[in-house]
CSV table of C-alpha atoms in Angstrom, one decimal:
chain,number,residue,atom,x,y,z
A,567,UNK,CA,8.8,31.1,29.3
A,568,UNK,CA,8.6,28.9,26.2
A,569,UNK,CA,5.2,28.2,24.7
A,570,UNK,CA,4.0,25.9,22.0
A,571,UNK,CA,1.0,27.7,20.6
A,572,UNK,CA,-1.5,25.8,18.4
A,573,UNK,CA,-4.2,28.0,17.0
A,574,UNK,CA,-7.1,28.2,14.6
A,575,UNK,CA,-5.9,31.6,13.5
A,576,UNK,CA,-4.3,31.5,10.1
A,577,UNK,CA,-0.7,32.6,9.1
A,578,UNK,CA,0.1,35.4,9.2
A,579,UNK,CA,-2.2,36.0,12.2
A,580,UNK,CA,-4.0,39.3,12.1
A,581,UNK,CA,-6.5,39.2,15.0
A,582,UNK,CA,-5.0,41.5,17.7
A,583,UNK,CA,-5.6,38.9,20.5
A,584,UNK,CA,-2.9,36.9,18.8
A,585,UNK,CA,-0.9,39.3,16.5
A,586,UNK,CA,-0.5,41.9,19.3
A,587,UNK,CA,-1.1,40.1,22.6
A,588,UNK,CA,1.3,37.2,21.8
A,589,UNK,CA,3.4,38.0,18.8
A,590,UNK,CA,4.3,41.5,20.1
A,591,UNK,CA,3.6,42.0,23.8
A,592,UNK,CA,4.5,38.6,25.3
A,593,UNK,CA,7.5,38.3,23.0
A,594,UNK,CA,8.7,41.7,24.1
A,595,UNK,CA,8.6,40.4,27.7
A,596,UNK,CA,11.0,37.6,26.8
A,597,UNK,CA,8.6,34.8,25.9
A,598,UNK,CA,9.7,32.4,23.2
A,599,UNK,CA,6.7,31.1,21.2
A,600,UNK,CA,6.7,28.4,18.6
A,601,UNK,CA,3.6,28.0,16.4
A,602,UNK,CA,1.5,25.4,14.6
A,603,UNK,CA,-1.1,27.0,12.3
A,604,UNK,CA,-2.5,26.9,8.8
A,605,UNK,CA,-1.7,29.3,5.9
A,606,UNK,CA,-4.1,32.0,5.2
A,607,UNK,CA,-4.1,31.2,1.4
A,608,UNK,CA,-2.7,28.6,-0.9
A,609,UNK,CA,0.1,30.8,-2.2
A,610,UNK,CA,1.9,30.6,1.2
A,611,UNK,CA,2.1,26.8,1.1
A,612,UNK,CA,3.5,24.4,3.6
A,613,UNK,CA,6.6,25.8,5.1
A,614,UNK,CA,8.5,26.8,8.2
A,615,UNK,CA,8.9,30.5,8.9
A,616,UNK,CA,10.0,32.9,11.7
A,617,UNK,CA,7.2,34.5,13.7
A,618,UNK,CA,7.6,36.8,16.6
A,619,UNK,CA,11.1,35.5,17.4
A,620,UNK,CA,10.0,31.9,17.3
A,621,UNK,CA,9.3,29.3,14.6
A,622,UNK,CA,6.0,28.7,12.8
A,623,UNK,CA,5.2,25.4,11.2
A,624,UNK,CA,2.6,26.2,8.6
A,625,UNK,CA,0.1,23.8,7.0
A,626,UNK,CA,-0.8,24.3,3.4
A,627,UNK,CA,-4.3,25.6,2.6
A,628,UNK,CA,-6.9,24.4,0.0
A,629,UNK,CA,-9.1,27.4,-0.9
A,630,UNK,CA,-11.6,25.3,-2.9
A,631,UNK,CA,-15.3,25.4,-2.0
A,632,UNK,CA,-16.1,21.8,-2.7
A,633,UNK,CA,-16.6,19.2,0.1
A,634,UNK,CA,-13.4,17.5,-1.0
A,635,UNK,CA,-11.4,20.7,-0.9
A,636,UNK,CA,-12.6,21.4,2.6
A,637,UNK,CA,-11.7,17.8,3.6
A,638,UNK,CA,-8.2,18.3,2.2
A,639,UNK,CA,-7.9,21.6,4.1
A,640,UNK,CA,-8.7,19.8,7.4
A,641,UNK,CA,-6.4,16.9,6.6
A,642,UNK,CA,-3.5,19.3,5.9
A,643,UNK,CA,-4.2,21.1,9.2
A,644,UNK,CA,-4.5,18.0,11.3
A,645,UNK,CA,-1.3,16.5,9.8
A,646,UNK,CA,0.6,19.7,10.7
A,647,UNK,CA,-0.7,19.6,14.2
A,648,UNK,CA,0.7,16.1,14.7
A,649,UNK,CA,4.1,17.9,14.8
A,650,UNK,CA,3.2,18.8,18.4
A,651,UNK,CA,4.3,15.3,19.6
A,652,UNK,CA,7.8,15.7,18.1
A,653,UNK,CA,8.1,19.2,19.5
A,654,UNK,CA,6.7,18.4,22.9
A,655,UNK,CA,9.2,15.5,23.1
A,656,UNK,CA,12.1,18.0,23.0
A,657,UNK,CA,11.2,19.1,26.6
A,658,UNK,CA,11.9,22.8,25.8
A,659,UNK,CA,8.4,24.1,26.5
A,660,UNK,CA,6.8,25.2,29.7
A,661,UNK,CA,3.3,24.5,28.4
A,662,UNK,CA,1.1,24.0,25.4
A,663,UNK,CA,-1.5,26.7,24.5
A,664,UNK,CA,-4.4,25.6,22.2
A,665,UNK,CA,-6.8,28.2,20.9
A,666,UNK,CA,-10.2,27.5,19.3
A,667,UNK,CA,-9.3,24.0,18.0
A,668,UNK,CA,-10.8,20.7,18.9
A,669,UNK,CA,-9.0,17.8,17.3
A,670,UNK,CA,-5.7,19.5,18.1
A,671,UNK,CA,-6.8,20.0,21.7
A,672,UNK,CA,-7.4,16.3,22.1
A,673,UNK,CA,-4.0,15.6,20.6
A,674,UNK,CA,-2.5,18.2,22.9
A,675,UNK,CA,-4.1,16.6,26.0
A,676,UNK,CA,-2.4,13.3,25.0
A,677,UNK,CA,1.0,15.0,24.3
A,678,UNK,CA,0.9,16.9,27.6
A,679,UNK,CA,0.2,13.7,29.5
A,680,UNK,CA,3.0,11.8,27.7
A,681,UNK,CA,5.6,14.5,28.1
A,682,UNK,CA,4.4,15.9,31.4
A,683,UNK,CA,3.5,19.3,30.2
A,684,UNK,CA,0.8,21.7,31.3
A,685,UNK,CA,-1.9,22.4,28.7
A,686,UNK,CA,-4.1,25.5,28.6
A,687,UNK,CA,-7.1,26.0,26.3
A,688,UNK,CA,-8.3,29.3,24.9
A,689,UNK,CA,-11.9,29.8,23.7
A,690,UNK,CA,-12.5,33.1,21.9
A,691,UNK,CA,-16.0,32.3,20.6
A,692,UNK,CA,-18.6,29.7,21.3
A,693,UNK,CA,-18.0,27.8,18.1
A,694,UNK,CA,-20.3,24.8,18.6
A,695,UNK,CA,-23.2,27.0,19.8
A,696,UNK,CA,-22.7,29.1,16.7
A,697,UNK,CA,-23.1,26.0,14.5
A,698,UNK,CA,-26.2,24.9,16.2
A,699,UNK,CA,-27.6,28.5,16.1
A,700,UNK,CA,-27.2,28.6,12.3
A,701,UNK,CA,-29.1,25.3,12.0
A,702,UNK,CA,-31.9,26.6,14.3
A,703,UNK,CA,-32.2,29.8,12.2
A,704,UNK,CA,-32.3,28.0,8.9
A,705,UNK,CA,-29.2,29.6,7.5
A,706,UNK,CA,-27.0,26.6,7.3
A,707,UNK,CA,-26.2,25.2,3.8
A,708,UNK,CA,-25.9,21.6,5.2
A,709,UNK,CA,-28.0,21.6,8.3
A,710,UNK,CA,-27.7,17.9,9.2
A,711,UNK,CA,-23.9,17.9,8.8
A,712,UNK,CA,-23.5,21.2,10.7
A,713,UNK,CA,-25.9,20.0,13.5
A,714,UNK,CA,-24.0,16.8,14.0
A,715,UNK,CA,-20.7,18.5,14.0
A,716,UNK,CA,-21.9,21.2,16.5
A,717,UNK,CA,-23.2,18.5,18.9
A,718,UNK,CA,-20.0,16.5,18.7
A,719,UNK,CA,-17.8,19.5,19.2
A,720,UNK,CA,-19.9,20.8,22.0
A,721,UNK,CA,-19.5,17.5,23.8
A,722,UNK,CA,-15.8,17.4,23.3
A,723,UNK,CA,-15.4,21.0,24.4
A,724,UNK,CA,-17.3,20.9,27.7
A,725,UNK,CA,-17.0,17.2,28.6
A,726,UNK,CA,-13.5,16.3,27.5
A,727,UNK,CA,-11.2,19.3,26.6
A,728,UNK,CA,-12.0,21.8,29.3
A,729,UNK,CA,-12.3,19.4,32.2
A,730,UNK,CA,-8.9,17.9,31.4
A,731,UNK,CA,-7.1,21.1,30.5
A,732,UNK,CA,-5.0,22.6,33.3
A,733,UNK,CA,-6.6,26.0,32.7
A,734,UNK,CA,-9.0,27.7,30.4
A,735,UNK,CA,-8.9,31.3,29.0
A,736,UNK,CA,-12.2,32.8,27.8
A,737,UNK,CA,-13.3,36.0,26.1
A,738,UNK,CA,-15.4,37.7,28.7
A,739,UNK,CA,-16.9,37.6,32.2
A,740,UNK,CA,-20.1,36.4,30.6
A,741,UNK,CA,-18.4,33.5,28.8
A,742,UNK,CA,-16.8,32.6,32.1
A,743,UNK,CA,-20.3,32.3,33.6
A,744,UNK,CA,-21.6,30.3,30.6
A,745,UNK,CA,-18.7,27.9,30.7
A,746,UNK,CA,-19.0,27.5,34.5
A,747,UNK,CA,-22.6,26.3,34.0
A,748,UNK,CA,-21.1,23.2,32.4
A,749,UNK,CA,-19.4,22.3,35.7
A,750,UNK,CA,-16.0,23.9,35.0
A,751,UNK,CA,-14.7,25.5,38.2
A,752,UNK,CA,-14.6,29.3,38.0
A,753,UNK,CA,-11.1,29.4,39.5
A,754,UNK,CA,-10.0,27.4,36.4
A,755,UNK,CA,-11.4,30.1,34.1
A,756,UNK,CA,-9.7,33.4,33.2
A,757,UNK,CA,-11.3,36.1,31.0
A,758,UNK,CA,-9.1,37.9,28.6
A,759,UNK,CA,-11.2,40.5,26.7
A,760,UNK,CA,-10.4,42.2,23.4
A,761,UNK,CA,-8.2,45.2,23.7
A,762,UNK,CA,-6.4,47.9,21.7
A,763,UNK,CA,-2.8,48.5,20.7
A,764,UNK,CA,-2.7,52.1,21.7
A,765,UNK,CA,0.4,52.8,19.7
A,766,UNK,CA,-1.5,52.1,16.5
A,767,UNK,CA,-4.6,54.2,17.3
A,768,UNK,CA,-4.5,57.7,15.7
A,769,UNK,CA,-5.1,60.8,17.6
A,770,UNK,CA,-4.6,63.3,14.8
A,771,UNK,CA,-5.1,62.3,11.2
A,772,UNK,CA,-6.1,64.2,8.1
A,773,UNK,CA,-9.8,64.4,7.7
A,774,UNK,CA,-10.8,62.5,4.6
A,775,UNK,CA,-14.2,64.2,4.6
A,776,UNK,CA,-14.8,67.4,2.7
A,777,UNK,CA,-14.6,70.2,5.2
A,778,UNK,CA,-17.5,72.2,3.8
A,779,UNK,CA,-19.9,69.3,4.3
A,780,UNK,CA,-18.5,68.4,7.7
A,781,UNK,CA,-19.0,71.9,9.2
A,782,UNK,CA,-22.8,71.8,8.6
A,783,UNK,CA,-23.4,68.2,9.9
A,784,UNK,CA,-23.6,66.2,13.1
A,785,UNK,CA,-21.5,63.1,12.4
A,786,UNK,CA,-22.3,59.6,13.7
A,787,UNK,CA,-20.1,56.7,12.7
A,788,UNK,CA,-20.5,52.9,12.7
A,789,UNK,CA,-17.3,51.0,11.9
A,790,UNK,CA,-17.7,47.3,10.9
A,791,UNK,CA,-19.3,44.8,8.6
A,792,UNK,CA,-22.7,45.4,7.0
A,793,UNK,CA,-23.7,41.8,6.7
A,794,UNK,CA,-27.3,40.9,7.2
A,795,UNK,CA,-26.5,39.0,10.4
A,796,UNK,CA,-25.3,42.3,12.0
A,797,UNK,CA,-28.8,43.7,11.7
A,798,UNK,CA,-27.7,47.2,10.6
A,799,UNK,CA,-31.3,47.8,9.5
A,800,UNK,CA,-31.9,48.4,13.3
A,801,UNK,CA,-29.3,51.3,13.2
A,802,UNK,CA,-30.8,52.8,10.0
A,803,UNK,CA,-34.3,52.8,11.4
A,804,UNK,CA,-33.1,54.3,14.6
A,805,UNK,CA,-31.2,57.0,12.7
A,806,UNK,CA,-34.4,57.9,10.9
A,807,UNK,CA,-35.6,59.2,14.2
A,808,UNK,CA,-32.3,61.0,14.8
A,809,UNK,CA,-32.7,62.8,11.5
A,810,UNK,CA,-36.1,64.0,12.5
A,811,UNK,CA,-34.8,65.4,15.7
A,812,UNK,CA,-31.3,66.8,14.8
A,813,UNK,CA,-30.9,69.0,11.8
A,814,UNK,CA,-27.9,68.0,9.6
A,815,UNK,CA,-27.3,64.6,11.3
A,816,UNK,CA,-25.4,62.2,9.1
A,817,UNK,CA,-24.6,58.5,9.6
A,818,UNK,CA,-21.4,57.2,8.1
A,819,UNK,CA,-21.4,53.4,7.7
A,820,UNK,CA,-17.7,52.6,7.4
A,821,UNK,CA,-17.5,49.1,6.0
A,822,UNK,CA,-19.2,46.8,3.5
A,823,UNK,CA,-21.2,43.6,3.3
A,824,UNK,CA,-19.7,40.4,2.0
A,825,UNK,CA,-22.6,40.1,-0.4
A,826,UNK,CA,-23.6,43.3,-2.4
A,827,UNK,CA,-27.3,42.3,-2.2
A,828,UNK,CA,-27.1,42.7,1.6
A,829,UNK,CA,-25.7,46.2,1.4
A,830,UNK,CA,-28.2,47.1,-1.3
A,831,UNK,CA,-31.0,46.1,1.1
A,832,UNK,CA,-29.7,48.7,3.6
A,833,UNK,CA,-29.6,51.4,0.9
A,834,UNK,CA,-33.2,50.6,-0.2
A,835,UNK,CA,-34.3,50.9,3.5
A,836,UNK,CA,-32.7,54.3,3.7
A,837,UNK,CA,-34.6,55.4,0.5
A,838,UNK,CA,-37.8,53.9,1.9
A,839,UNK,CA,-37.4,55.9,5.1
A,840,UNK,CA,-36.6,59.1,3.2
A,841,UNK,CA,-33.1,59.5,4.7
A,842,UNK,CA,-30.9,58.4,1.9
A,843,UNK,CA,-29.1,61.7,1.8
A,844,UNK,CA,-28.3,61.4,5.5
A,845,UNK,CA,-26.6,58.0,5.3
A,846,UNK,CA,-23.2,57.6,3.7
A,847,UNK,CA,-21.9,54.2,2.7
A,848,UNK,CA,-18.1,54.4,2.4
A,849,UNK,CA,-17.5,50.9,1.3
A,850,UNK,CA,-14.6,48.8,2.6
A,851,UNK,CA,-11.6,51.0,3.6
A,852,UNK,CA,-8.0,50.3,4.8
A,853,UNK,CA,-7.9,50.6,8.6
A,854,UNK,CA,-6.1,53.9,8.6
A,855,UNK,CA,-8.8,55.5,6.4
A,856,UNK,CA,-11.6,53.9,8.4
A,857,UNK,CA,-10.2,55.2,11.7
A,858,UNK,CA,-9.9,58.6,10.1
A,859,UNK,CA,-13.7,58.7,9.9
A,860,UNK,CA,-14.0,57.6,13.5
A,861,UNK,CA,-11.6,60.4,14.6
A,862,UNK,CA,-13.9,63.0,13.0
A,863,UNK,CA,-17.1,61.7,14.5
A,864,UNK,CA,-19.2,63.4,17.1
A,865,UNK,CA,-20.6,60.1,18.2
A,866,UNK,CA,-19.6,56.5,17.5
A,867,UNK,CA,-22.2,53.6,17.8
A,868,UNK,CA,-22.0,49.9,18.4
A,869,UNK,CA,-25.4,48.2,18.1
A,870,UNK,CA,-25.0,44.5,18.9
A,871,UNK,CA,-27.9,42.2,18.0
A,872,UNK,CA,-28.6,40.2,21.1
A,873,UNK,CA,-28.3,36.5,20.3
A,874,UNK,CA,-27.3,33.7,22.7
A,875,UNK,CA,-24.0,33.1,20.8
A,876,UNK,CA,-23.0,36.7,20.8
A,877,UNK,CA,-23.7,37.6,24.4
A,878,UNK,CA,-20.4,36.2,25.5
A,879,UNK,CA,-18.2,38.0,23.0
A,880,UNK,CA,-16.0,41.0,23.5
A,881,UNK,CA,-16.7,43.6,20.7
A,882,UNK,CA,-13.5,45.2,19.3
A,883,UNK,CA,-15.1,48.3,17.8
A,884,UNK,CA,-16.2,49.6,21.1
A,885,UNK,CA,-12.7,49.7,22.6
A,886,UNK,CA,-11.3,51.1,19.4
A,887,UNK,CA,-13.9,54.0,19.5
A,888,UNK,CA,-13.0,54.7,23.1
A,889,UNK,CA,-9.3,54.6,22.4
A,890,UNK,CA,-9.8,57.4,19.9
A,891,UNK,CA,-11.6,59.5,22.5
A,892,UNK,CA,-15.1,59.1,21.0
A,893,UNK,CA,-18.3,59.1,23.1
A,894,UNK,CA,-20.2,56.0,22.3
A,895,UNK,CA,-23.8,54.7,22.2
A,896,UNK,CA,-24.2,51.0,22.7
A,897,UNK,CA,-26.9,48.5,23.6
A,898,UNK,CA,-26.8,46.3,26.7
A,899,UNK,CA,-24.7,43.5,25.4
A,900,UNK,CA,-22.9,42.1,28.6
A,901,UNK,CA,-19.3,43.2,27.8
A,902,UNK,CA,-20.4,46.6,26.3
A,903,UNK,CA,-22.6,47.3,29.4
A,904,UNK,CA,-19.6,46.4,31.7
A,905,UNK,CA,-17.2,48.7,29.8
A,906,UNK,CA,-19.6,51.7,29.7
A,907,UNK,CA,-20.8,51.3,33.3
A,908,UNK,CA,-17.2,51.1,34.6
A,909,UNK,CA,-15.8,53.9,32.3
A,910,UNK,CA,-18.6,56.4,32.0
A,911,UNK,CA,-17.5,56.7,28.4
A,912,UNK,CA,-20.9,56.7,26.7
A,913,UNK,CA,-24.5,55.7,27.0
A,914,UNK,CA,-25.8,52.1,27.2
A,915,UNK,CA,-29.5,51.4,26.4
A,916,UNK,CA,-31.7,48.4,25.7
A,917,UNK,CA,-31.8,47.0,22.2
A,918,UNK,CA,-34.6,49.3,21.2
A,919,UNK,CA,-34.7,51.7,18.2
A,920,UNK,CA,-36.2,54.6,20.0
A,921,UNK,CA,-33.9,54.3,23.0
A,922,UNK,CA,-30.9,54.0,20.8
A,923,UNK,CA,-32.0,57.1,18.8
A,924,UNK,CA,-32.6,59.1,21.9
A,925,UNK,CA,-29.1,58.4,23.2
A,926,UNK,CA,-27.5,59.5,20.0
A,927,UNK,CA,-29.6,62.7,20.0
A,928,UNK,CA,-28.6,63.4,23.6
A,929,UNK,CA,-24.9,63.3,22.8
A,930,UNK,CA,-25.3,65.3,19.5
A,931,UNK,CA,-27.1,68.0,21.4
A,932,UNK,CA,-24.7,68.2,24.3
A,933,UNK,CA,-21.1,68.4,22.9
A,934,UNK,CA,-19.6,69.1,26.4
A,935,UNK,CA,-21.1,65.9,27.8
A,936,UNK,CA,-19.9,64.0,24.7
A,937,UNK,CA,-16.4,65.4,25.2
A,938,UNK,CA,-16.3,64.4,28.9
A,939,UNK,CA,-17.4,60.9,28.0
A,940,UNK,CA,-14.8,60.6,25.3
A,941,UNK,CA,-12.1,61.6,27.7
A,942,UNK,CA,-13.3,59.1,30.3
A,943,UNK,CA,-13.4,56.4,27.7
A,944,UNK,CA,-9.8,57.0,26.6
A,945,UNK,CA,-8.6,56.9,30.2
A,946,UNK,CA,-10.4,53.6,30.8
A,947,UNK,CA,-8.9,52.0,27.8
A,948,UNK,CA,-5.4,53.1,28.9
A,949,UNK,CA,-5.9,51.6,32.3
A,950,UNK,CA,-7.9,48.5,31.5
A,951,UNK,CA,-8.1,47.5,27.9
A,952,UNK,CA,-4.8,48.3,26.2
A,953,UNK,CA,-2.9,45.2,25.1
A,954,UNK,CA,0.0,46.3,27.3
A,955,UNK,CA,-2.2,46.1,30.3
A,956,UNK,CA,-3.8,42.8,29.2
A,957,UNK,CA,-0.4,41.3,28.5
A,958,UNK,CA,0.8,42.1,32.0
A,959,UNK,CA,-2.3,40.5,33.4
A,960,UNK,CA,-1.9,37.4,31.2
A,961,UNK,CA,1.8,37.1,32.0
A,962,UNK,CA,1.0,37.2,35.7
A,963,UNK,CA,-1.6,34.4,35.3
A,964,UNK,CA,0.8,32.3,33.3
A,965,UNK,CA,3.4,32.6,36.0
A,966,UNK,CA,0.9,31.7,38.7
A,967,UNK,CA,-0.2,28.6,36.7
A,968,UNK,CA,3.4,27.6,36.0
A,969,UNK,CA,5.0,28.5,39.4
A,970,UNK,CA,5.9,24.9,40.1
A,971,UNK,CA,7.3,24.4,36.6
A,972,UNK,CA,11.1,24.9,36.1
A,973,UNK,CA,11.6,27.0,33.0
A,974,UNK,CA,13.7,25.2,30.4
A,975,UNK,CA,17.1,26.8,29.7
């Protein structure tokens, strides 16, 4: 099949749901994909380049922070997306796939109608709801502008784009239910959760942690951003209870905050709780080094602050932990709960500090149970959440949706 893919992801794409699922997996199955997307930075510039066996038409980027710079950035992007009309006119595509874009989706609906193509929409995150949530929480720099934009995009998404698209792909079962509440038929919605490229996940890797300190400690790892919005203070307070119940327990926070002040707040909290020697801040690390810490962990954790905009997401860190054979402790976020319930790969508890701490203690004190859970988790990922499996399911869905379309030569 031949796809014209128009996405909010920047060039070169790095998110695995694009870089692995499409650029690698679908291309390996014989798909030809052409791309319209914007450069990651200004140095790349506007150009045409090869990507995954297809061609990428890349819009230039303006990295300035002023309103005018942001306006220019959007103009460059929209101007590049107008190329879809010329490309669609060639008649060589089976369908147009739009991901996380709004103006481009409206343009694609028109192009699909003019040139009699199918159009599919892909929503990986509730973007309008996130804008409105930021305004509600008082964390938006320009609340009136963001509010109006959020309301307009929400109307376009649920009243124009999704009803008129031939099919809609969403991030999770929960997002499918949320979108269906807007009157979109459930048989028009297909969840494609985040997965793992198993070939990239290490099984054996040199331990970057000094062995003398490792032998005397029980190691818990969190992999991810430490930004205030992630509420890592929840994890630190929970770990204060773990330290009081398990001798030698240490928490490795593998990642960093965008703003140093936010990371310093977490360090001050650890000092306040008297557990600063039990919490190690590694800072930002290359992925291989970060995964090395996970590989050495006794338990991996994924606390997910329950907000309306995050309940429909599909956390990546959980499936990465499980792919490395780690037992996990998570809170009852919908996708996390689904994965743990189906796999038996860890313990899922309410978003409560005591409950979270108790689950960590249980696994630290029972290595055999932890080992069994880790094995179950790895098997589940192999069978359900590897990108090879997800690509097979996506390909089948595409073929069902295009069964009456003659593939161009």
